[in-house]
Amino acid sequence: MFDFLKQYYPVFVEGTAQTIIISIIGILIGILLGLIFVMMRLSKVRVFSYIARVYIAIVRGTPAMIQVMLIYYTLSKVLEVPQIQFLGSGLDRVIPGSIALGINSGAYTAEIFRSGIISIPNGQTEAGLSLGLSDRTTMFSIILPQAVRNILPALGNEFISLVKESSVLFYIGVQEVTAQALGVGGTLYDFVPPLIVAALIYFVLTFILSQLMQLLEKKMGRKYLQSN
Amino acid sequence: MSAEQNIIEVDDLKKAFGENVVLKDISFSVKKSEKVVLIGPSGSGKSTLLRCLNRLEDDYEGKVLFEGENVNGASKEKLCLLRQKMGMVFQQFNLFPHKTVLENITFSPIKLKVASSAEATEHAHELLEQVGLSEKAEAYPQSLSGGQQQRVAIARALAMNPEVMLFDEPTSALDPEMVGDVLDVMERLAKNGMTMIIVTHEMSFAQNIADKVLFMNDGMIADSGTAKHIFKETDNARTRSFLSKVM
């Protein structure tokens, strides 16, 4: 059933590498945007808070596939990306595609950050401020480190979703692992075996990711539990 | 009483949360080294008043002067500098749970560049010795008892070498057997000449330590004077009825 792998495994390797790369870029942009938008969302300046709410509402309320296509077709008009091939796809598709993934993830990440920040008692902020620390230092050195620890499980979920959702970039012609599997399926006139291979690859990737997150959770949790 | 001696001056302070007026025309002053104790029923505005002094409560009317500088009108940067000189101790300790005891104490002096890392660490060990917790430097707050946490919180506030210490019901969240240790630390601090403003329900402690007692009721300073005046001599009916209930 899986004899085709002998011939086609390089295609899957390439697709897997592409999936990993767009996912990592997507996650990083998502974290960055999440941080920016959560600060705006919690800002006392009404306009910022309003912009963040609108962004989050739109991203959450529309299909990722449409977002990706809209961003790709818009960016491709504005952004001049050279037609360099990278792991089987043009950079003019990979770059807007990963940005789109990040923009999508940013909205969810912002809400996850917000849930973490509001879970930290106000006394922590007050303690920081009373020592003469600035709002920013208090947020970044006192509140966020505690918030991040609380939201690691939710963040892990979001990262895992993103790895799987990255298959939507297939629609704009990024040759990630789903696209490659479908390509192989088309050649073989049999879609099931290559799709099973793709599914297994996603499973392994997300499994590794969830193990990494658990490791991080343990590492961040350990010192809290450490007794004298 | 010359104005120069006053480290804190509060003039006509008014604070409302929406419709709810919690402070009405509060005026008082604190001299260097003076120990001022705020007492009164819950909801009388004691904690709010204390929190207006370092502007943890914002948007109030009237004037709060610290060393002659207007706290209310201070810019963000100026406010940070003023807060560095006003240590605060909270009812719930509010230690940073992700930092060790030592890091809790050294974090702000290092971050705010008032001390080098080595100086801050040395100072922190001295402070821990003062509050009797030398052996806990590397522990995390969760592993400490409430009384120990509060003593660390006092050390943390002292690490900035403040001119004034504000105590917001420092023993109210403690088990009874822990209260004494914390009060001892505060008493020693008082003996060393620290200027202190204390909100407390510990009446015998208040009586011992206070140079001046402000009795607050319904957002106003209903009665004030020496500890002797408030606890023994006052004619104020509200003060007497309050004290008869709590003592």
Coordinates of C-alpha atoms in Angstrom, one line a residue:
Chain A
M1 CA 0.0 0.0 0.0
F2 CA 2.8 2.4 0.8
D3 CA 5.2 1.2 -1.9
F4 CA 4.9 4.7 -3.5
L5 CA 7.0 6.1 -0.7
K6 CA 10.1 4.6 -2.1
Q7 CA 9.7 6.8 -5.1
Y8 CA 7.9 9.8 -3.5
Y9 CA 9.5 10.1 -0.1
P10 CA 11.5 13.2 -1.1
V11 CA 8.3 15.0 -1.9
F12 CA 6.9 14.3 1.6
V13 CA 10.2 15.3 3.2
E14 CA 10.1 18.6 1.3
G15 CA 6.4 19.1 2.2
T16 CA 7.1 18.4 5.9
A17 CA 10.0 20.8 5.9
Q18 CA 7.7 23.4 4.3
T19 CA 5.0 22.8 6.9
I20 CA 7.5 23.1 9.7
I21 CA 8.8 26.4 8.3
I22 CA 5.5 28.0 7.7
S23 CA 4.3 26.9 11.1
I24 CA 7.3 28.3 12.9
I25 CA 7.0 31.6 11.1
G26 CA 3.2 31.6 11.7
I27 CA 3.7 30.9 15.4
L28 CA 6.4 33.6 15.8
I29 CA 4.3 36.2 14.0
G30 CA 1.3 35.1 16.0
I31 CA 3.1 35.6 19.3
L32 CA 4.3 39.0 18.3
L33 CA 0.9 40.1 17.1
G34 CA -0.7 38.5 20.1
L35 CA 1.5 40.6 22.4
I36 CA 0.9 43.8 20.4
F37 CA -2.8 43.3 20.3
V38 CA -3.3 42.3 23.9
M39 CA -1.4 45.4 25.0
M40 CA -3.8 47.4 22.7
R41 CA -6.8 45.5 23.9
L42 CA -5.9 46.3 27.6
S43 CA -4.8 49.8 26.8
K44 CA -6.7 52.7 28.5
V45 CA -6.6 54.5 25.1
R46 CA -10.0 53.7 23.7
V47 CA -9.0 53.7 20.0
F48 CA -6.3 51.0 20.6
S49 CA -8.6 48.8 22.5
Y50 CA -11.3 49.3 19.8
I51 CA -8.8 48.4 17.0
A52 CA -7.8 45.3 18.8
R53 CA -11.3 44.2 19.4
V54 CA -12.2 44.7 15.7
Y55 CA -9.1 42.7 14.6
I56 CA -9.9 39.8 17.0
A57 CA -13.6 39.8 16.0
I58 CA -12.8 39.7 12.2
V59 CA -10.2 37.0 12.4
R60 CA -12.2 34.8 14.7
G61 CA -15.4 35.4 12.8
T62 CA -14.2 34.5 9.3
P63 CA -12.8 31.3 7.8
A64 CA -9.0 30.9 7.8
M65 CA -9.1 29.9 4.1
I66 CA -10.7 33.1 3.0
Q67 CA -8.3 35.1 5.2
V68 CA -5.3 33.4 3.6
M69 CA -6.6 34.0 0.1
L70 CA -7.5 37.6 0.8
I71 CA -4.1 38.3 2.3
Y72 CA -2.3 36.5 -0.4
Y73 CA -4.0 38.3 -3.3
T74 CA -3.7 41.6 -1.5
L75 CA -0.1 41.2 -0.6
S76 CA 0.9 39.9 -4.0
K77 CA -0.2 43.2 -5.4
V78 CA 1.6 45.4 -2.9
L79 CA 4.6 43.3 -2.0
E80 CA 7.2 42.6 -4.7
V81 CA 8.7 39.2 -3.7
P82 CA 11.1 37.7 -6.2
Q83 CA 9.9 34.4 -7.7
I84 CA 12.5 32.3 -5.9
Q85 CA 11.7 28.6 -5.4
F86 CA 11.9 27.4 -1.9
L87 CA 11.2 23.8 -1.0
G88 CA 9.0 23.4 -4.1
S89 CA 7.0 26.6 -3.8
G90 CA 7.6 30.2 -4.8
L91 CA 8.6 32.6 -2.0
D92 CA 5.9 34.9 -3.3
R93 CA 3.4 32.3 -2.0
V94 CA 5.3 31.1 1.1
I95 CA 5.9 34.6 2.6
P96 CA 2.3 35.9 2.3
G97 CA 1.1 32.5 3.4
S98 CA 3.1 32.4 6.6
I99 CA 2.2 36.1 7.3
A100 CA -1.5 35.1 6.9
L101 CA -1.1 32.2 9.3
G102 CA 0.5 34.6 11.8
I103 CA -2.2 37.2 11.4
N104 CA -4.8 34.5 12.0
S105 CA -3.0 33.0 15.0
G106 CA -2.3 36.5 16.5
A107 CA -6.0 37.0 17.3
Y108 CA -6.3 33.8 19.2
T109 CA -2.9 34.3 20.9
A110 CA -4.0 37.8 22.0
E111 CA -7.0 36.4 23.7
I112 CA -5.0 33.7 25.3
F113 CA -2.5 36.3 26.6
R114 CA -5.4 38.4 27.9
S115 CA -6.9 35.5 29.8
G116 CA -3.4 34.9 31.3
I117 CA -2.9 38.6 32.2
I118 CA -6.3 39.0 33.9
S119 CA -5.7 35.8 35.9
I120 CA -2.9 37.5 37.7
P121 CA -4.1 39.3 40.9
N122 CA -4.1 43.1 40.7
G123 CA -1.9 43.1 43.8
Q124 CA 1.0 42.0 41.7
T125 CA 0.7 45.1 39.5
E126 CA 0.3 47.3 42.6
A127 CA 3.4 45.7 44.3
G128 CA 5.4 46.4 41.1
L129 CA 4.2 50.0 40.9
S130 CA 4.6 50.7 44.6
L131 CA 8.3 49.8 44.2
G132 CA 8.7 52.6 41.6
L133 CA 8.7 50.3 38.6
S134 CA 7.2 51.7 35.4
D135 CA 4.0 50.3 34.0
R136 CA 6.0 48.6 31.3
T137 CA 8.5 46.9 33.6
T138 CA 5.7 45.8 35.8
M139 CA 3.9 44.3 32.8
F140 CA 6.9 42.6 31.2
S141 CA 8.9 41.5 34.3
I142 CA 6.2 40.8 36.8
I143 CA 2.8 40.1 35.1
L144 CA 3.7 38.5 31.8
P145 CA 6.1 35.8 33.2
Q146 CA 3.4 34.7 35.6
A147 CA 0.7 34.9 32.9
V148 CA 2.7 32.9 30.4
R149 CA 3.1 30.1 32.8
N150 CA -0.7 30.0 33.4
I151 CA -1.5 30.0 29.6
L152 CA 1.1 27.5 28.4
P153 CA -1.5 24.7 28.0
A154 CA -3.7 27.0 26.0
L155 CA -0.8 28.3 24.0
G156 CA 0.2 24.7 23.2
N157 CA -3.3 24.1 21.9
E158 CA -3.1 27.1 19.7
F159 CA 0.3 26.1 18.3
I160 CA -0.9 22.6 17.5
S161 CA -4.0 24.0 15.7
L162 CA -1.8 26.3 13.7
V163 CA 0.4 23.4 12.5
K164 CA -2.7 21.6 11.3
E165 CA -4.4 24.7 9.9
S166 CA -1.3 25.5 7.9
S167 CA -2.7 23.1 5.4
V168 CA -4.9 25.9 4.2
L169 CA -1.9 27.4 2.4
F170 CA -2.5 24.6 -0.1
Y171 CA -5.2 26.9 -1.5
I172 CA -2.6 29.5 -2.5
G173 CA -0.2 27.0 -3.9
V174 CA 2.2 26.5 -1.1
Q175 CA 3.6 22.9 -1.4
E176 CA 3.2 22.0 2.2
V177 CA 2.6 18.4 3.2
T178 CA -1.1 18.3 2.4
A179 CA -0.5 19.7 -1.0
Q180 CA 2.3 17.2 -1.7
A181 CA 0.1 14.3 -0.5
L182 CA -2.7 15.5 -2.8
G183 CA -0.2 15.8 -5.7
V184 CA 1.1 12.3 -5.1
G185 CA -2.5 11.0 -4.9
G186 CA -3.3 12.6 -8.2
T187 CA -0.4 10.9 -9.9
L188 CA -1.3 7.5 -8.3
Y189 CA -5.0 7.8 -8.9
D190 CA -5.3 6.9 -5.3
F191 CA -5.6 9.5 -2.6
V192 CA -6.0 7.4 0.6
P193 CA -2.4 6.2 1.1
P194 CA -0.7 9.5 0.6
L195 CA -3.3 11.3 2.8
I196 CA -2.7 8.7 5.5
V197 CA 1.0 9.5 5.3
A198 CA 0.3 13.2 5.6
A199 CA -2.0 12.6 8.5
L200 CA 0.7 10.6 10.3
I201 CA 3.2 13.4 9.6
Y202 CA 0.9 15.9 11.2
F203 CA 0.4 13.6 14.1
V204 CA 4.1 13.2 14.7
L205 CA 4.7 17.0 14.4
T206 CA 2.0 17.9 16.8
F207 CA 2.9 15.1 19.2
I208 CA 6.5 16.4 19.3
L209 CA 5.2 19.9 19.8
S210 CA 3.0 18.9 22.7
Q211 CA 5.9 17.1 24.4
L212 CA 8.0 20.2 24.0
M213 CA 5.2 22.3 25.6
Q214 CA 4.9 19.9 28.5
L215 CA 8.6 20.1 29.0
L216 CA 8.4 23.9 29.1
E217 CA 5.5 23.7 31.5
K218 CA 7.4 21.5 33.9
K219 CA 10.5 23.7 33.6
M220 CA 8.5 26.9 34.4
G221 CA 6.4 25.1 37.1
R222 CA 9.3 23.5 38.9
K223 CA 10.6 26.5 40.7
Y224 CA 7.2 27.5 42.0
L225 CA 6.9 24.1 43.7
Q226 CA 10.5 24.0 45.0
S227 CA 10.4 24.2 48.7
N228 CA 13.0 25.7 50.9
Chain B
M1 CA 5.1 73.2 62.8
S2 CA 7.0 74.5 59.8
A3 CA 6.0 73.1 56.4
E4 CA 9.5 72.0 55.8
Q5 CA 9.4 69.4 58.5
N6 CA 6.4 67.8 56.9
I7 CA 7.4 64.9 54.7
I8 CA 3.8 64.4 53.6
E9 CA 1.0 66.9 53.4
V10 CA -2.5 66.1 52.4
D11 CA -4.8 69.0 51.7
D12 CA -8.5 68.7 51.0
L13 CA -8.3 65.3 49.5
K14 CA -11.5 64.0 47.9
K15 CA -11.9 60.7 46.2
A16 CA -14.9 59.1 44.7
F17 CA -15.5 55.8 42.9
G18 CA -18.3 56.8 40.5
E19 CA -21.1 58.1 42.7
N20 CA -19.6 56.7 45.8
V21 CA -17.6 59.3 47.7
V22 CA -15.1 57.5 49.9
L23 CA -12.9 60.4 51.0
K24 CA -14.2 63.8 51.9
D25 CA -11.9 66.8 52.5
I26 CA -9.1 64.9 54.1
S27 CA -6.3 67.1 55.4
F28 CA -3.3 66.0 57.6
S29 CA 0.4 66.1 57.6
V30 CA 3.2 63.7 58.6
K31 CA 6.5 64.8 59.9
K32 CA 9.8 63.0 59.4
S33 CA 10.1 60.0 61.7
E34 CA 6.5 60.3 62.8
K35 CA 4.4 57.2 63.2
V36 CA 0.8 57.9 62.1
V37 CA -1.8 55.2 62.6
L38 CA -5.1 55.2 60.8
I39 CA -7.9 53.4 62.5
G40 CA -11.6 53.2 61.9
P41 CA -14.4 50.9 60.8
S42 CA -14.2 49.0 57.5
G43 CA -15.2 51.1 54.6
S44 CA -14.3 54.3 56.3
G45 CA -11.6 55.0 53.6
K46 CA -8.4 54.2 55.5
S47 CA -6.9 52.0 52.8
T48 CA -8.0 54.3 50.0
L49 CA -6.4 57.2 51.8
L50 CA -3.1 55.3 52.1
R51 CA -3.3 54.3 48.5
C52 CA -3.8 57.9 47.4
L53 CA -0.5 58.8 49.0
N54 CA 1.5 56.9 46.4
R55 CA -1.3 57.2 43.8
L56 CA -2.2 53.6 43.5
E57 CA -5.6 55.3 43.7
D58 CA -5.6 57.8 40.9
D59 CA -8.1 60.6 39.9
Y60 CA -8.6 62.3 43.2
E61 CA -9.1 65.9 44.0
G62 CA -7.0 68.0 46.4
K63 CA -3.3 67.9 47.1
V64 CA -0.9 65.3 48.2
L65 CA 2.6 66.6 48.7
F66 CA 5.5 64.3 49.3
E67 CA 8.7 66.2 50.3
G68 CA 7.1 69.2 48.8
E69 CA 6.4 67.6 45.5
N70 CA 2.9 67.2 44.2
V71 CA 2.1 63.5 43.9
N72 CA -1.2 64.1 42.2
G73 CA 0.2 66.2 39.4
A74 CA 3.4 64.2 38.9
S75 CA 4.3 62.9 35.4
K76 CA 4.6 59.1 35.0
E77 CA 8.4 59.3 35.3
K78 CA 8.3 61.6 38.3
L79 CA 5.6 59.4 40.0
C80 CA 8.0 56.4 39.7
L81 CA 10.7 58.3 41.4
L82 CA 8.3 59.4 44.2
R83 CA 7.1 55.9 44.7
Q84 CA 10.6 54.6 45.1
K85 CA 10.8 56.8 48.2
M86 CA 7.5 55.4 49.6
G87 CA 7.7 51.8 50.4
M88 CA 4.4 50.0 50.7
V89 CA 3.4 46.8 52.4
F90 CA 0.1 45.2 51.5
Q91 CA -2.4 43.1 53.4
Q92 CA -2.0 40.2 50.9
F93 CA 1.9 40.5 50.8
N94 CA 1.9 40.5 47.0
L95 CA 5.3 38.9 46.7
F96 CA 6.3 37.9 43.2
P97 CA 5.7 34.1 43.2
H98 CA 8.0 33.5 40.2
K99 CA 11.0 35.0 42.0
T100 CA 13.0 33.8 45.0
V101 CA 12.9 35.8 48.2
L102 CA 16.3 37.3 47.3
E103 CA 15.1 38.2 43.8
N104 CA 12.0 39.7 45.2
I105 CA 14.1 42.0 47.2
T106 CA 16.8 42.8 44.7
F107 CA 14.7 43.1 41.6
S108 CA 13.6 46.7 41.8
P109 CA 16.9 48.2 43.1
I110 CA 18.8 46.5 40.2
K111 CA 16.1 47.2 37.6
L112 CA 15.9 50.9 38.6
K113 CA 19.7 51.1 38.8
V114 CA 19.8 52.4 42.3
A115 CA 22.2 49.7 43.2
S116 CA 24.6 47.3 41.4
S117 CA 23.7 43.7 41.5
A118 CA 26.3 43.0 44.2
E119 CA 25.3 45.9 46.3
A120 CA 21.6 45.0 46.1
T121 CA 22.4 41.4 47.0
E122 CA 24.4 42.5 50.0
H123 CA 21.7 44.9 51.1
A124 CA 19.1 42.2 50.7
H125 CA 21.0 39.8 52.9
E126 CA 21.2 42.5 55.6
L127 CA 17.5 43.2 55.3
L128 CA 16.7 39.5 55.5
E129 CA 18.7 39.3 58.7
Q130 CA 16.8 42.2 60.1
V131 CA 13.5 40.5 59.5
G132 CA 14.9 37.2 60.8
L133 CA 14.8 35.3 57.5
S134 CA 18.4 34.9 56.4
E135 CA 18.0 31.3 55.7
K136 CA 15.1 31.8 53.3
A137 CA 17.0 33.8 50.6
E138 CA 16.8 31.1 48.0
A139 CA 13.2 30.0 48.8
Y140 CA 10.2 30.8 46.7
P141 CA 7.4 32.7 48.4
Q142 CA 4.9 29.8 48.2
S143 CA 7.0 27.8 50.6
L144 CA 6.9 30.5 53.3
S145 CA 4.2 31.1 55.9
G146 CA 2.1 34.2 55.7
G147 CA 4.1 35.9 58.4
Q148 CA 7.4 35.1 56.7
Q149 CA 6.0 36.3 53.4
Q150 CA 5.0 39.6 55.0
R151 CA 8.4 40.1 56.5
V152 CA 10.0 39.5 53.1
A153 CA 7.5 42.0 51.7
I154 CA 8.7 44.5 54.3
A155 CA 12.3 43.8 53.4
R156 CA 11.5 44.2 49.7
A157 CA 10.0 47.7 50.4
L158 CA 13.0 48.6 52.5
A159 CA 15.4 47.6 49.7
M160 CA 14.6 50.9 47.9
N161 CA 15.7 52.9 51.0
P162 CA 12.4 54.6 51.2
E163 CA 11.8 57.8 53.2
V164 CA 8.3 56.6 54.3
M165 CA 6.8 53.2 54.8
L166 CA 3.1 52.8 54.1
F167 CA 1.5 49.7 55.7
D168 CA -2.0 48.7 54.5
E169 CA -3.4 46.3 57.2
P170 CA -0.1 44.3 57.2
T171 CA -1.3 41.7 59.7
S172 CA -5.0 41.3 58.7
A173 CA -4.4 38.3 56.5
L174 CA -2.2 36.5 59.0
D175 CA -2.9 33.6 61.3
P176 CA -2.9 35.0 64.9
E177 CA 0.4 33.3 65.8
M178 CA 2.2 35.0 62.9
V179 CA 1.1 38.6 63.8
G180 CA 3.7 39.1 66.5
D181 CA 6.7 38.5 64.3
V182 CA 5.5 41.1 61.8
L183 CA 4.6 43.6 64.4
D184 CA 8.1 43.1 66.0
V185 CA 9.7 43.9 62.7
M186 CA 7.6 47.1 62.4
E187 CA 8.4 48.1 65.9
R188 CA 12.1 47.8 65.3
L189 CA 11.7 49.9 62.1
A190 CA 9.9 52.5 64.1
K191 CA 12.7 52.6 66.7
N192 CA 15.2 53.2 64.0
G193 CA 13.4 56.4 63.1
M194 CA 11.5 55.3 59.9
T195 CA 8.5 57.5 59.0
M196 CA 5.5 55.2 59.0
I197 CA 1.9 55.5 58.1
I198 CA 0.0 52.4 59.2
V199 CA -3.6 51.2 58.6
T200 CA -4.3 48.6 61.2
H201 CA -6.8 46.9 63.4
E202 CA -4.2 46.0 66.0
M203 CA -5.2 48.5 68.6
S204 CA -2.7 47.7 71.3
F205 CA 0.1 47.9 68.7
A206 CA -1.4 51.2 67.5
Q207 CA -1.4 52.6 71.0
N208 CA 2.2 51.6 71.5
I209 CA 3.7 52.9 68.3
A210 CA 1.6 55.9 67.2
D211 CA 2.8 59.5 67.5
K212 CA -0.5 60.4 66.0
V213 CA -3.7 58.5 65.5
L214 CA -6.3 59.4 62.9
F215 CA -9.7 58.0 63.5
M216 CA -11.5 57.7 60.2
N217 CA -15.2 57.4 59.8
D218 CA -17.4 57.7 56.7
G219 CA -14.6 59.2 54.6
M220 CA -13.6 61.8 57.0
I221 CA -11.0 62.2 59.8
A222 CA -13.5 62.2 62.6
D223 CA -11.0 62.4 65.4
S224 CA -7.2 62.8 65.7
G225 CA -4.5 63.2 68.2
T226 CA -1.9 61.4 70.2
A227 CA -2.5 57.8 71.1
K228 CA -3.3 58.8 74.6
H229 CA -5.9 61.3 73.4
I230 CA -7.6 58.8 71.1
F231 CA -7.5 55.8 73.3
K232 CA -8.0 57.4 76.7
E233 CA -9.2 60.9 76.7
T234 CA -11.4 61.6 73.6
D235 CA -14.9 62.9 73.9
N236 CA -15.8 61.9 70.4
A237 CA -18.7 59.5 70.6
R238 CA -17.9 57.8 67.3
T239 CA -14.3 57.1 68.4
R240 CA -15.4 55.7 71.7
S241 CA -18.1 53.5 70.3
F242 CA -15.7 52.2 67.7
L243 CA -13.0 51.5 70.2
S244 CA -15.4 49.8 72.6
K245 CA -16.3 47.4 69.9
V246 CA -12.7 46.5 68.8
M247 CA -10.8 46.5 72.1

